[in-house]
JSON list of C-alpha atoms and ligand atoms in Angstrom, two decimals:
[
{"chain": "Q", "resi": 1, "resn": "UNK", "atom": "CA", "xyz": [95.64, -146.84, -88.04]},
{"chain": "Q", "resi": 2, "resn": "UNK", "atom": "CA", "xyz": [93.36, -144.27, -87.37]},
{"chain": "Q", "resi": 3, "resn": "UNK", "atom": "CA", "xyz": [89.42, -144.31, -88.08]},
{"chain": "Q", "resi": 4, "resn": "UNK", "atom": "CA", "xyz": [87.38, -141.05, -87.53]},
{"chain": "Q", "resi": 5, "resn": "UNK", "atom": "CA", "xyz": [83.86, -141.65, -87.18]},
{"chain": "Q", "resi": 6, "resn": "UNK", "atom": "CA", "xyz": [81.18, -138.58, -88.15]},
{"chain": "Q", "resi": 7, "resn": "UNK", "atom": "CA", "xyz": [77.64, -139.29, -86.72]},
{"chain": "Q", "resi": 8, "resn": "UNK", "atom": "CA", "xyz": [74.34, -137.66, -85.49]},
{"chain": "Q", "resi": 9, "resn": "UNK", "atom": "CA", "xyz": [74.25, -140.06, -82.55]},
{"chain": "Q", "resi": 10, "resn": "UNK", "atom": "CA", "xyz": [77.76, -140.40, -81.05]},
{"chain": "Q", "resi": 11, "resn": "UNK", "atom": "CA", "xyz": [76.33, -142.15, -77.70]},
{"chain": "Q", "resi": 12, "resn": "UNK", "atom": "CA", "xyz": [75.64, -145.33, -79.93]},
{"chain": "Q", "resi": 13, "resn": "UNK", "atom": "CA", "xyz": [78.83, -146.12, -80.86]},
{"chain": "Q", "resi": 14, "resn": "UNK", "atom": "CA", "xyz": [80.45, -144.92, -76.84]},
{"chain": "Q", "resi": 15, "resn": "UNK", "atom": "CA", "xyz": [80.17, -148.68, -75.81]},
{"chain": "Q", "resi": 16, "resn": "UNK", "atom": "CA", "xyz": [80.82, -150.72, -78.69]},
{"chain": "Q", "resi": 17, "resn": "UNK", "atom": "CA", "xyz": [84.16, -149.39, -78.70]},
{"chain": "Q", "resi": 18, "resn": "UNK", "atom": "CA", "xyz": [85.37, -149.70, -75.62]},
{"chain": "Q", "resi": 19, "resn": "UNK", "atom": "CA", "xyz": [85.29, -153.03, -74.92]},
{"chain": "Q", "resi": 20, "resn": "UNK", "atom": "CA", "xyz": [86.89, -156.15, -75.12]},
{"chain": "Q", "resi": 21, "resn": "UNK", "atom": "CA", "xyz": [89.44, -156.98, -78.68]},
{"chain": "Q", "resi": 22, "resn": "UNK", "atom": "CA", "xyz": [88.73, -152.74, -79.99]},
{"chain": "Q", "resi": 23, "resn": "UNK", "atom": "CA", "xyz": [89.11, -151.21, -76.44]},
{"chain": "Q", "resi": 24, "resn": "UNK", "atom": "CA", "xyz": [92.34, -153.97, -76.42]},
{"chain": "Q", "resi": 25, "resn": "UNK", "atom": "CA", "xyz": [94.07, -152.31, -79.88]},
{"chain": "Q", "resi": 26, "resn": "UNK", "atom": "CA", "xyz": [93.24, -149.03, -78.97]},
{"chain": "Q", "resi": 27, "resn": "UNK", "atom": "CA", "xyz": [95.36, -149.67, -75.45]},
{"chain": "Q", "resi": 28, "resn": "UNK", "atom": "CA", "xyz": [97.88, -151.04, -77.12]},
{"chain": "Q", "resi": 29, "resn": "UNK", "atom": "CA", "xyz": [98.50, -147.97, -79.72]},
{"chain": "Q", "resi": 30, "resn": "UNK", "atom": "CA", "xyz": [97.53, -149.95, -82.48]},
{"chain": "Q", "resi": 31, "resn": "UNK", "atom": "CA", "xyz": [94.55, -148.03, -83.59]},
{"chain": "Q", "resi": 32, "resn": "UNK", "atom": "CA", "xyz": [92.63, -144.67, -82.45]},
{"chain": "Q", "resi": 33, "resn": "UNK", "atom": "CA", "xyz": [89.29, -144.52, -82.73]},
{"chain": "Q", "resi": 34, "resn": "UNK", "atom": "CA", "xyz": [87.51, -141.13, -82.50]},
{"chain": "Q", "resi": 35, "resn": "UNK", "atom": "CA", "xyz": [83.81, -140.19, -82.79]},
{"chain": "Q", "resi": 36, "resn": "UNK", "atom": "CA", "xyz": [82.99, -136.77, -83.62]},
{"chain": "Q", "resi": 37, "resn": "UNK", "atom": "CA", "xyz": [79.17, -135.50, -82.94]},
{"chain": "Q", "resi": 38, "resn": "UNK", "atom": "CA", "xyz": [78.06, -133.92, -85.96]},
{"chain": "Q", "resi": 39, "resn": "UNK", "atom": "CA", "xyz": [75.79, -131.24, -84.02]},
{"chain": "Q", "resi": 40, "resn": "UNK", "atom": "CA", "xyz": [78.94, -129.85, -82.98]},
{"chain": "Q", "resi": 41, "resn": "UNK", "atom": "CA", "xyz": [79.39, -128.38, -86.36]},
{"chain": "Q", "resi": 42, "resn": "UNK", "atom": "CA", "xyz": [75.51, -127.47, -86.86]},
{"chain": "Q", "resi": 43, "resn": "UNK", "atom": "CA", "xyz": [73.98, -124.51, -88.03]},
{"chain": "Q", "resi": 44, "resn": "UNK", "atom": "CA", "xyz": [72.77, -121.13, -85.59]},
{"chain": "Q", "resi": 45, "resn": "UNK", "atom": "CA", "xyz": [71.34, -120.87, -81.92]},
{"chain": "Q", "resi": 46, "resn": "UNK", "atom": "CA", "xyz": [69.92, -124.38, -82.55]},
{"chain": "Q", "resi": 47, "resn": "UNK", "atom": "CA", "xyz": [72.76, -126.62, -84.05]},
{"chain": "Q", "resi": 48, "resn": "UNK", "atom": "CA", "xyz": [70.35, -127.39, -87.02]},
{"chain": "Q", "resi": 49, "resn": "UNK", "atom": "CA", "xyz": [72.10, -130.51, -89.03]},
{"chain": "Q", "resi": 50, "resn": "UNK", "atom": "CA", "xyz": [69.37, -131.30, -90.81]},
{"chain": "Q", "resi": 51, "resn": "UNK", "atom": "CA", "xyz": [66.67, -129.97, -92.86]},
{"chain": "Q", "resi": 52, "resn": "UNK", "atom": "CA", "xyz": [63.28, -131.05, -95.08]},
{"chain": "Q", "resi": 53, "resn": "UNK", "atom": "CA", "xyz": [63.97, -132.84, -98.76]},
{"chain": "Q", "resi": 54, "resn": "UNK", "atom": "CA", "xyz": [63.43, -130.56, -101.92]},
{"chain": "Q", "resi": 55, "resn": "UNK", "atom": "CA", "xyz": [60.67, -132.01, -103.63]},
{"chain": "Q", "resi": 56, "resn": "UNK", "atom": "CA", "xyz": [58.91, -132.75, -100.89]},
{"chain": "Q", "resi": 57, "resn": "UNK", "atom": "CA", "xyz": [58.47, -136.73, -99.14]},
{"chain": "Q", "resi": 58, "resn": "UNK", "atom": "CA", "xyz": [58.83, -137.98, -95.62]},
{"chain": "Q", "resi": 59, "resn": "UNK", "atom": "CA", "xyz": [61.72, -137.46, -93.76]},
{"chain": "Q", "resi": 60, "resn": "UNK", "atom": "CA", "xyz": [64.92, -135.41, -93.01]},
{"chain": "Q", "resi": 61, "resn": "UNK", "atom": "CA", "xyz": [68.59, -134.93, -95.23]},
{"chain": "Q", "resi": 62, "resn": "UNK", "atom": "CA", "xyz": [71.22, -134.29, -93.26]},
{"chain": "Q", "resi": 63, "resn": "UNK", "atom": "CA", "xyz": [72.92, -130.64, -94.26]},
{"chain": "Q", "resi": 64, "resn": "UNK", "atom": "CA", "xyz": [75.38, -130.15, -96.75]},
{"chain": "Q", "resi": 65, "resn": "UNK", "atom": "CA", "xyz": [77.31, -127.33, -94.14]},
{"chain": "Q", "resi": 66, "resn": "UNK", "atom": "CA", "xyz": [77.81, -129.39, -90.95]},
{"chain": "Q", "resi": 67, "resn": "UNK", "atom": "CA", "xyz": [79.40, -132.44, -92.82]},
{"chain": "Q", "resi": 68, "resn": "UNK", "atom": "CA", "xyz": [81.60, -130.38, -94.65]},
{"chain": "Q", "resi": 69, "resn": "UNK", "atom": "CA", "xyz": [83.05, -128.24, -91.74]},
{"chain": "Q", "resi": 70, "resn": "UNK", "atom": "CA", "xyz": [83.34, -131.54, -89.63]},
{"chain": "Q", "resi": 71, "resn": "UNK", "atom": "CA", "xyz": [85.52, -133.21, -92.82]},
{"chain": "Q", "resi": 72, "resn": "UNK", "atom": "CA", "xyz": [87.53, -129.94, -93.75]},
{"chain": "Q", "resi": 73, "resn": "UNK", "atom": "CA", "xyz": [88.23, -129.79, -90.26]},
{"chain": "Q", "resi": 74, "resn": "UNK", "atom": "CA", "xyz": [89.39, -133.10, -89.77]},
{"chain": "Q", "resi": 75, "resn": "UNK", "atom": "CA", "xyz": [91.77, -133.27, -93.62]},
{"chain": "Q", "resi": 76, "resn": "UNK", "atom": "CA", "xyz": [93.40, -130.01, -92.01]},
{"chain": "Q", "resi": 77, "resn": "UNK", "atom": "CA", "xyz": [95.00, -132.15, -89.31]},
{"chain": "Q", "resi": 78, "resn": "UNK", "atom": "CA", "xyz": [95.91, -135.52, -91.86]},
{"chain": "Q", "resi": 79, "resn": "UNK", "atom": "CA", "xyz": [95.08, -137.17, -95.29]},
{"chain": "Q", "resi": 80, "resn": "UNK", "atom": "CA", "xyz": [92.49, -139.76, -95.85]},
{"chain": "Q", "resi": 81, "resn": "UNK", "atom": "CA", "xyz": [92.82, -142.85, -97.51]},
{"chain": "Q", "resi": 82, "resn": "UNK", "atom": "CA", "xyz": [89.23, -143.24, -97.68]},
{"chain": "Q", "resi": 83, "resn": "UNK", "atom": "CA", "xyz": [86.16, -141.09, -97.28]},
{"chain": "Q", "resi": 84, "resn": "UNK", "atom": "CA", "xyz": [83.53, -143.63, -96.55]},
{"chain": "Q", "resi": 85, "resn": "UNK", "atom": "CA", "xyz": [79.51, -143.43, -96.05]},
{"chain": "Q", "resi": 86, "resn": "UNK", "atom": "CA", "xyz": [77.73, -146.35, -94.64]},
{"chain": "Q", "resi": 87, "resn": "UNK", "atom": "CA", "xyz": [74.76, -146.32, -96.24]},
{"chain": "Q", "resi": 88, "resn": "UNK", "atom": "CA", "xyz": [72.48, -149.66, -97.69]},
{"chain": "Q", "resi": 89, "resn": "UNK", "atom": "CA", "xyz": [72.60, -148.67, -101.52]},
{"chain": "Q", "resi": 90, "resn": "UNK", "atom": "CA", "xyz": [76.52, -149.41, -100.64]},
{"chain": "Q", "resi": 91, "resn": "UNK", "atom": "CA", "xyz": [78.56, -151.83, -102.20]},
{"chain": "Q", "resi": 92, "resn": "UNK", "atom": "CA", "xyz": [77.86, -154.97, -99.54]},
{"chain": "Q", "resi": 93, "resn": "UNK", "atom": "CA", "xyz": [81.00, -155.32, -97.51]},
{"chain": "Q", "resi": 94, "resn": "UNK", "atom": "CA", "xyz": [83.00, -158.33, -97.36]},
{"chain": "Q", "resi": 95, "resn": "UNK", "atom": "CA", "xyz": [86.25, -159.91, -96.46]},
{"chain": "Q", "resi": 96, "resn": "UNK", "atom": "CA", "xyz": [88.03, -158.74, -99.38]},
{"chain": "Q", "resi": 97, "resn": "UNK", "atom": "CA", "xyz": [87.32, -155.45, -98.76]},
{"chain": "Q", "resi": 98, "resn": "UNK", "atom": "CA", "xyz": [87.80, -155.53, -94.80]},
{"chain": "Q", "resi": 99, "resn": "UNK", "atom": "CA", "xyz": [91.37, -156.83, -95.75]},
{"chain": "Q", "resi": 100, "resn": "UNK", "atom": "CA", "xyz": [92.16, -154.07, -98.50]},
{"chain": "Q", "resi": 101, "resn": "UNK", "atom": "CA", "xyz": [91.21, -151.03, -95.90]},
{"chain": "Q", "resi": 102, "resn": "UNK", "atom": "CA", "xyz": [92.98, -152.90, -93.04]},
{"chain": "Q", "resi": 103, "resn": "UNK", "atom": "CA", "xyz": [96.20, -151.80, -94.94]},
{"chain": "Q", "resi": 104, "resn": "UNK", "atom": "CA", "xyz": [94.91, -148.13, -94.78]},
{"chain": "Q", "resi": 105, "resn": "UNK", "atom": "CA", "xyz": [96.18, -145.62, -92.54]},
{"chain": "Q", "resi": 106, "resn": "UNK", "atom": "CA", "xyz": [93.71, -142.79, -91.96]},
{"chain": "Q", "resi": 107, "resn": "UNK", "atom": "CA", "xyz": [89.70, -143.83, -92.71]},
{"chain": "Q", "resi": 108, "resn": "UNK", "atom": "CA", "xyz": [87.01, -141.32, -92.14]},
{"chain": "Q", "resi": 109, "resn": "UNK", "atom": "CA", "xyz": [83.53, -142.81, -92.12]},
{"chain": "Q", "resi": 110, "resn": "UNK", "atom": "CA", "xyz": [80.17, -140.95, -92.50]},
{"chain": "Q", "resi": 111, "resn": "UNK", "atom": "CA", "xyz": [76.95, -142.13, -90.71]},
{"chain": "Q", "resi": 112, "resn": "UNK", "atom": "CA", "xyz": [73.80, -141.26, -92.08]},
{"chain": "Q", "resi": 113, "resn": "UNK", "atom": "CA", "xyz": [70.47, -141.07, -90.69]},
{"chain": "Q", "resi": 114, "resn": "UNK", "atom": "CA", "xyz": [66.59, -140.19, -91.56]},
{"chain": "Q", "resi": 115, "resn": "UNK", "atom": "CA", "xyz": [66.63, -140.22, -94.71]},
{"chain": "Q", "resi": 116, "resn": "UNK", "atom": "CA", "xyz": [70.57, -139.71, -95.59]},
{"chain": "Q", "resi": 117, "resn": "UNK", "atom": "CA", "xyz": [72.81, -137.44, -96.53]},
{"chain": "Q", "resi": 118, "resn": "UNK", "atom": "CA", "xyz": [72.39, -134.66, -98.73]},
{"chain": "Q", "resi": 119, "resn": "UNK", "atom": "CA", "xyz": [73.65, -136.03, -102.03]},
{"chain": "Q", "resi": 120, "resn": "UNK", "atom": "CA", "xyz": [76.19, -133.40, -102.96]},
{"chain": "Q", "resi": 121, "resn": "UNK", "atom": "CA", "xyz": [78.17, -134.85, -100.07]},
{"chain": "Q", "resi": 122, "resn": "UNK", "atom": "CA", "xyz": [78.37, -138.11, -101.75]},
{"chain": "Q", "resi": 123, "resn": "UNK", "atom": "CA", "xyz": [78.93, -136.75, -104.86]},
{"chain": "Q", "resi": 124, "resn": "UNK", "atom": "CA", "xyz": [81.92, -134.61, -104.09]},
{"chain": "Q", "resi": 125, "resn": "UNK", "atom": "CA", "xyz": [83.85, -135.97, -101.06]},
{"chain": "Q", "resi": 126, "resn": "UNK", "atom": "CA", "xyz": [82.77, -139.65, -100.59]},
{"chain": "Q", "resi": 127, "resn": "UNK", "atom": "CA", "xyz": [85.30, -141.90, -101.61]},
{"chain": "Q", "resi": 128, "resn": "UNK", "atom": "CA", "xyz": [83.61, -145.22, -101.32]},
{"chain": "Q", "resi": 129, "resn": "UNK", "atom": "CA", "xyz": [80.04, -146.51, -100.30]},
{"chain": "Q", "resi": 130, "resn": "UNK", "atom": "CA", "xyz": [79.84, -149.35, -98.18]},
{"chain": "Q", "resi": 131, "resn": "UNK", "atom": "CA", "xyz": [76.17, -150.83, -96.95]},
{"chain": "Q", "resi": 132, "resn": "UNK", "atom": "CA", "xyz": [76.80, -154.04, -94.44]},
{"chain": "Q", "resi": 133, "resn": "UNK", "atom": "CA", "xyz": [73.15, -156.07, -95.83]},
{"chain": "Q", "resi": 134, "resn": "UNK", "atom": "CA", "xyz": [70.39, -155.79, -97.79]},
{"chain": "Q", "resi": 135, "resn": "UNK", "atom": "CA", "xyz": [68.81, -154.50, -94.73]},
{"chain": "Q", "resi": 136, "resn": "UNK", "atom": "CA", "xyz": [68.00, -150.47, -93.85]},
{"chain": "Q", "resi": 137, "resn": "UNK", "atom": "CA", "xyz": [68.89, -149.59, -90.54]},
{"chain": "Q", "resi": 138, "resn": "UNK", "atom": "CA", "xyz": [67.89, -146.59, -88.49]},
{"chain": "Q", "resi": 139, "resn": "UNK", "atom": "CA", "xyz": [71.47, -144.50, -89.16]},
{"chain": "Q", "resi": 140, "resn": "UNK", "atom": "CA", "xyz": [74.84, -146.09, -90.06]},
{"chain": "Q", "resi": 141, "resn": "UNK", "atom": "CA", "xyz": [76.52, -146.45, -86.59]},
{"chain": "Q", "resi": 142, "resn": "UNK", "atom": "CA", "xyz": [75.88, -150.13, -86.58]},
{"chain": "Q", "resi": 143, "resn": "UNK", "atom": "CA", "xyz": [77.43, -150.39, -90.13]},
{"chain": "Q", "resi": 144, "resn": "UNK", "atom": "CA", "xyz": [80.49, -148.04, -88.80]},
{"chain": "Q", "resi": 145, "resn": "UNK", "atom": "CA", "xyz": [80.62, -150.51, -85.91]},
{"chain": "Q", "resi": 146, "resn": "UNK", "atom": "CA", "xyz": [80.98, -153.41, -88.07]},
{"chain": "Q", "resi": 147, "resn": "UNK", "atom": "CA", "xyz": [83.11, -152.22, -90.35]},
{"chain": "Q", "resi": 148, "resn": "UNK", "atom": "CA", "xyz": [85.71, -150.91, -88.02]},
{"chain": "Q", "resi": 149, "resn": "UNK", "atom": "CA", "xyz": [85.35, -154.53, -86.63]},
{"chain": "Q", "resi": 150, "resn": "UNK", "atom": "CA", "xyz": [85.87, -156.26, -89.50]},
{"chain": "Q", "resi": 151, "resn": "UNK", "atom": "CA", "xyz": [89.23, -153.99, -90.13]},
{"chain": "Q", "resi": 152, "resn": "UNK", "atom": "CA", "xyz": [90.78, -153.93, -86.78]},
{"chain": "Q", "resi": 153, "resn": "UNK", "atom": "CA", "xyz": [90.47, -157.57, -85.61]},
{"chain": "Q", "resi": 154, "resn": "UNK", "atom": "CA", "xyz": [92.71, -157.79, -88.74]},
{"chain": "Q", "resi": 155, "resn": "UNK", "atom": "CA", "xyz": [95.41, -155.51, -87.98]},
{"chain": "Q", "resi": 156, "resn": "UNK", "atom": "CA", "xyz": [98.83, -157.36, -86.44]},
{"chain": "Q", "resi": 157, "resn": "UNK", "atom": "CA", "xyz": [98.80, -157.22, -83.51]},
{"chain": "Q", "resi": 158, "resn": "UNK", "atom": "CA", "xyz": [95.34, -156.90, -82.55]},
{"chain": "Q", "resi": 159, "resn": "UNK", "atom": "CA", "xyz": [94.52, -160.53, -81.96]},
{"chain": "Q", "resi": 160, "resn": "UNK", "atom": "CA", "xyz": [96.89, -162.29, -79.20]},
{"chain": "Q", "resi": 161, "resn": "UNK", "atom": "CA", "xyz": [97.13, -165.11, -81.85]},
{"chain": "Q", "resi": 162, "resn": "UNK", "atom": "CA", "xyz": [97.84, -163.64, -85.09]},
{"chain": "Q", "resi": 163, "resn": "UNK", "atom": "CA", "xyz": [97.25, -166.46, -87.02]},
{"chain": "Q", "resi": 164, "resn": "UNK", "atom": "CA", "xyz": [93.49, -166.69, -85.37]},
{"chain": "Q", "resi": 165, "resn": "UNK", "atom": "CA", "xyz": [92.25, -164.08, -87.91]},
{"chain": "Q", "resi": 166, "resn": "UNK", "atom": "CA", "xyz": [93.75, -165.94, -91.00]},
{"chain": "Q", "resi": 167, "resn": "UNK", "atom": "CA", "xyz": [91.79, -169.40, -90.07]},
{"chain": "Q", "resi": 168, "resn": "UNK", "atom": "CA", "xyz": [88.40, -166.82, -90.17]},
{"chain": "Q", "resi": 169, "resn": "UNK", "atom": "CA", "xyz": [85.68, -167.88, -92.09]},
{"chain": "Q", "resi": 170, "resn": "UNK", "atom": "CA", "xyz": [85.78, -166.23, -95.70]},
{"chain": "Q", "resi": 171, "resn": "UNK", "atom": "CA", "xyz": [89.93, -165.59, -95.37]},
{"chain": "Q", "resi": 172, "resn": "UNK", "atom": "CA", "xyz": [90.53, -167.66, -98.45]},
{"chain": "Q", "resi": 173, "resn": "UNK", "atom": "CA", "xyz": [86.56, -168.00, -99.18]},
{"chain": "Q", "resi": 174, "resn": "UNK", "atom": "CA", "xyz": [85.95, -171.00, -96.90]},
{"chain": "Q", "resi": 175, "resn": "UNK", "atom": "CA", "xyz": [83.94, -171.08, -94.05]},
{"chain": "Q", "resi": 176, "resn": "UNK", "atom": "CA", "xyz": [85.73, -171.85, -91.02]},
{"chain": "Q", "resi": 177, "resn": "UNK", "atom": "CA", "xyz": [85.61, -175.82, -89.85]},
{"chain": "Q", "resi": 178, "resn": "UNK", "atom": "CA", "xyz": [84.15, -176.63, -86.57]},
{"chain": "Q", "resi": 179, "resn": "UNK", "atom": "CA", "xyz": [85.88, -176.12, -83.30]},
{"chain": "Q", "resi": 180, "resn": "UNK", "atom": "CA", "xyz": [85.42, -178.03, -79.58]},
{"chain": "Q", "resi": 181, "resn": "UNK", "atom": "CA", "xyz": [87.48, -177.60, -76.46]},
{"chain": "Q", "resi": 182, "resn": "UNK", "atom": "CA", "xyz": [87.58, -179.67, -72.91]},
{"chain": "Q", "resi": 183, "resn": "UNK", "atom": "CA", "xyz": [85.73, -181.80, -71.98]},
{"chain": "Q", "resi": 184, "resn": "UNK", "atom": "CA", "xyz": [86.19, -184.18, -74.41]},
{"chain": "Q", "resi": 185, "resn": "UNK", "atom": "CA", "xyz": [82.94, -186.08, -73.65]},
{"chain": "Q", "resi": 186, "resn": "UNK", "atom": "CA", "xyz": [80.45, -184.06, -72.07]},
{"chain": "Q", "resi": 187, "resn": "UNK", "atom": "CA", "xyz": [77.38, -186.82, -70.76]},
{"chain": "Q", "resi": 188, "resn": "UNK", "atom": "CA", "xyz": [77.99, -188.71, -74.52]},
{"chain": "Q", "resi": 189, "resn": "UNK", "atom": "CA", "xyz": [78.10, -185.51, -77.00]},
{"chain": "Q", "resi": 190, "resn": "UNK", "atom": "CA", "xyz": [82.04, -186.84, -78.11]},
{"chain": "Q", "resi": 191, "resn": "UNK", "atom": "CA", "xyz": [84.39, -184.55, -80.29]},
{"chain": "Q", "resi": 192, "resn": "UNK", "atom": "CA", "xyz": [86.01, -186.30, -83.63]},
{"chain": "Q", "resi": 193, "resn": "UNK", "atom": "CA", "xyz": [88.85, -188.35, -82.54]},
{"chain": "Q", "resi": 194, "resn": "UNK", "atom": "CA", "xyz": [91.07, -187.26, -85.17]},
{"chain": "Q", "resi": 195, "resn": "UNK", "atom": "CA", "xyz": [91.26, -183.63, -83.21]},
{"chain": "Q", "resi": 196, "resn": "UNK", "atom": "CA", "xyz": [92.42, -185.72, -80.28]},
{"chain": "Q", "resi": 197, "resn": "UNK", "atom": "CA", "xyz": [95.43, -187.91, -82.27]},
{"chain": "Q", "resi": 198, "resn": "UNK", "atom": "CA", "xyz": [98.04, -184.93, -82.11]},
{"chain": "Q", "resi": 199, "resn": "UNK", "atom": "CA", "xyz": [98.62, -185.78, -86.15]},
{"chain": "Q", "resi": 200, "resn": "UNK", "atom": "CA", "xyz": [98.48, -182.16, -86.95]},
{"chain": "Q", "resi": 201, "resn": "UNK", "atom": "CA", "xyz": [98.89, -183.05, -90.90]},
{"chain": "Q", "resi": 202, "resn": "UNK", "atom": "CA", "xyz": [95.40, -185.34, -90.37]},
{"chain": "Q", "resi": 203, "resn": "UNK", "atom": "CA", "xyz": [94.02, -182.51, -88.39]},
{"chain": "Q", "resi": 204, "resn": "UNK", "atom": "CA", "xyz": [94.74, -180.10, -91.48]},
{"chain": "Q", "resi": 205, "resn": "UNK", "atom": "CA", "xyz": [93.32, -182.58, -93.79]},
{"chain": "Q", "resi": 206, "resn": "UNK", "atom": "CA", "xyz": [89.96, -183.08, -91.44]},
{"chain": "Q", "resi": 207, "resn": "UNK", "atom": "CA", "xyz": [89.75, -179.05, -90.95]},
{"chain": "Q", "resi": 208, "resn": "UNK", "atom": "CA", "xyz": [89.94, -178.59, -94.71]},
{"chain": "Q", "resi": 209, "resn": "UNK", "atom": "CA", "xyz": [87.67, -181.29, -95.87]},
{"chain": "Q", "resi": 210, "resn": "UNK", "atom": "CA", "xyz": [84.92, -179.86, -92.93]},
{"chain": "Q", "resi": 211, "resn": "UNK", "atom": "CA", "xyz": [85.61, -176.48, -94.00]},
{"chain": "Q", "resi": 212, "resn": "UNK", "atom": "CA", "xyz": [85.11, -177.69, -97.93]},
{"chain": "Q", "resi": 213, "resn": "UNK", "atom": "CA", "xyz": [81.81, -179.76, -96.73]},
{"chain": "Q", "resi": 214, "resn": "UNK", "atom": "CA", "xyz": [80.12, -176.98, -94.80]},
{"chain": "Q", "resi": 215, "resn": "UNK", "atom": "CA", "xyz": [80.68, -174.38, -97.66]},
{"chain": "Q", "resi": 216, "resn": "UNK", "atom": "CA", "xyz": [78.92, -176.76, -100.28]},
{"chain": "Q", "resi": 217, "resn": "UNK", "atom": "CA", "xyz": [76.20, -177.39, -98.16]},
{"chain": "Q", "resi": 218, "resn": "UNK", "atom": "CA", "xyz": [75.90, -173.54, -97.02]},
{"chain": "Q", "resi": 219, "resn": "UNK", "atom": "CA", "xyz": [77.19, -171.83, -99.72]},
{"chain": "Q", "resi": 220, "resn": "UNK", "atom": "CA", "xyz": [76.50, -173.16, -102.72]},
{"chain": "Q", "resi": 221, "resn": "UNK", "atom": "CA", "xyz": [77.61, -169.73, -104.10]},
{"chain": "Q", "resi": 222, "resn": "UNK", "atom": "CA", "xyz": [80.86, -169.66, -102.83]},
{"chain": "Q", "resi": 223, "resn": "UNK", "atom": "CA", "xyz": [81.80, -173.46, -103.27]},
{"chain": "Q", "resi": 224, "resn": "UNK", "atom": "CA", "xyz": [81.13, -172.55, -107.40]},
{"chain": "Q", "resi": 225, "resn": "UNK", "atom": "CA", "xyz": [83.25, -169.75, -107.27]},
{"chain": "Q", "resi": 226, "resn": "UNK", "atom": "CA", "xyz": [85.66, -171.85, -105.67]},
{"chain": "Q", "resi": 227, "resn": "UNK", "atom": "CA", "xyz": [85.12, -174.88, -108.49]},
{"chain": "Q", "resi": 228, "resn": "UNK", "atom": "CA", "xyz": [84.50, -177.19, -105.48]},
{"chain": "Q", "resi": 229, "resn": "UNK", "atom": "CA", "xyz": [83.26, -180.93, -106.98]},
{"chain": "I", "resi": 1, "resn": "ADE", "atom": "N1", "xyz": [72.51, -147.35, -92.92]},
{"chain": "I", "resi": 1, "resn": "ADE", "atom": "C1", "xyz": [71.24, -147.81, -92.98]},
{"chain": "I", "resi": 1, "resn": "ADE", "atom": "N2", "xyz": [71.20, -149.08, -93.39]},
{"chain": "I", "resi": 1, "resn": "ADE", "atom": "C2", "xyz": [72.50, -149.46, -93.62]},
{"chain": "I", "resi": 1, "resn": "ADE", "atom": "C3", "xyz": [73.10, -150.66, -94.08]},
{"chain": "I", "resi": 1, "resn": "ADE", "atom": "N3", "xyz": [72.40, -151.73, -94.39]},
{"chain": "I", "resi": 1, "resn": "ADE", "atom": "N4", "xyz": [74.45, -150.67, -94.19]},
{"chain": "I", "resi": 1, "resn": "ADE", "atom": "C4", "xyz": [75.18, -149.57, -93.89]},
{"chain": "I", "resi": 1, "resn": "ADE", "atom": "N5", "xyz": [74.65, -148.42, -93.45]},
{"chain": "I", "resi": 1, "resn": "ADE", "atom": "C5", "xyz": [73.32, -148.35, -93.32]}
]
């Protein structure tokens, strides 16, 4: 897979990808990651990429003309599966959709900032809207960043235990059960002995009745979805 990443502020996503599990599957040849600086593609002596709203109001639109060289650019070399621009009026990202784009091959996302993007963008070469709370954030690097999290981690290969990603909270609209590792009493705080009994088919039963529990009590919303007495 490939994900392009457009954005005002490139520095802010520098770090967050090249670390640990993403800096791991881009090694590895499983995914490319590539941030592109939008001012790179602004307007005269000054790079200009943004400009005052028509009709007046607080705050700066990013420009129709730098987006649209930096995309044209980028579709001249490959095909997009997805145009998509991170913004909080977005449909709220989720698991389902994390799993749908980790199929993808090519995803281009937009980050905006100030106020946004000029709306002709979205209008004419946005495939899909994504937003990653009710929450507004200062641009949409840190929804880019979580996306691209979301999607890779899911990606064979990526995790060193494949199956680790399909035990995730939300895979199959459960949260995840609880987990403990050594020691198996630290000073009186024990773990369930049924974790310790090597009965893997009661350990599946305990994980799934936790996992049941702890999405009634949490997530009432889910559990109904789910028909969960
Ligand atoms: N940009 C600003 N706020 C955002 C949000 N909540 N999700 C995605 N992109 C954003």
């Amino acid at each position: 897979m490939r994900i392009d990443i457009i954005s005002a502020v490139p520095n802010l996503l520098d770090s967050f990808f090249n670390h640990s599990i993403l800096q791991r599957a881009q090694e590895k040849g499983i995914v490319q990651i590539v941030v592109h600086d939008l001012r790179q593609y602004g307007l005269g002596k000054y790079k200009q990429i943004d400009d005052y709203a028509f009709g007046g109001g607080a705050g700066m639109v990013l420009k129709v003309e730098p987006i649209v060289n930096c995309i044209t650019q980028l579709q001249q070399a490959r095909s997009y599966d997805e145009l998509i621009y991170l913004t909080p009026d977005g449909e709220t990202l989720n698991q389902s959709t994390a799993n749908t784009l980790s199929l993808q091959k090519n995803l281009l996302l937009l980050c905006g900032h100030y106020k946004g993007v000029d709306e002709r963008i979205r209008t004419h070469l946005i495939t899909k809207e994504v937003s990653i709370g009710d929450y507004v954030l200062s641009g949409g690097e840190l929804g880019a960043a979580v996306l691209a999290d979301a999607v890779i981690r899911l990606i064979p290969g990526v995790l060193n235990d494949e199956t680790s990603a399909l035990t995730d909270s939300f895979q199959d609209d459960l949260l995840a059960p609880p987990v403990y590792t050594r020691p198996e009493n630290y000073k009186g705080w024990t773990v369930p002995e049924v974790l310790l009994s090597g009965d893997h088919q009661k350990i599946a039963a305990w994980r799934l009745e936790q996992a049941i529990e702890k999405t009634k009590v949490r997530r009432p919303d889910l559990a109904k979805k789910l028909d969960l007495e």
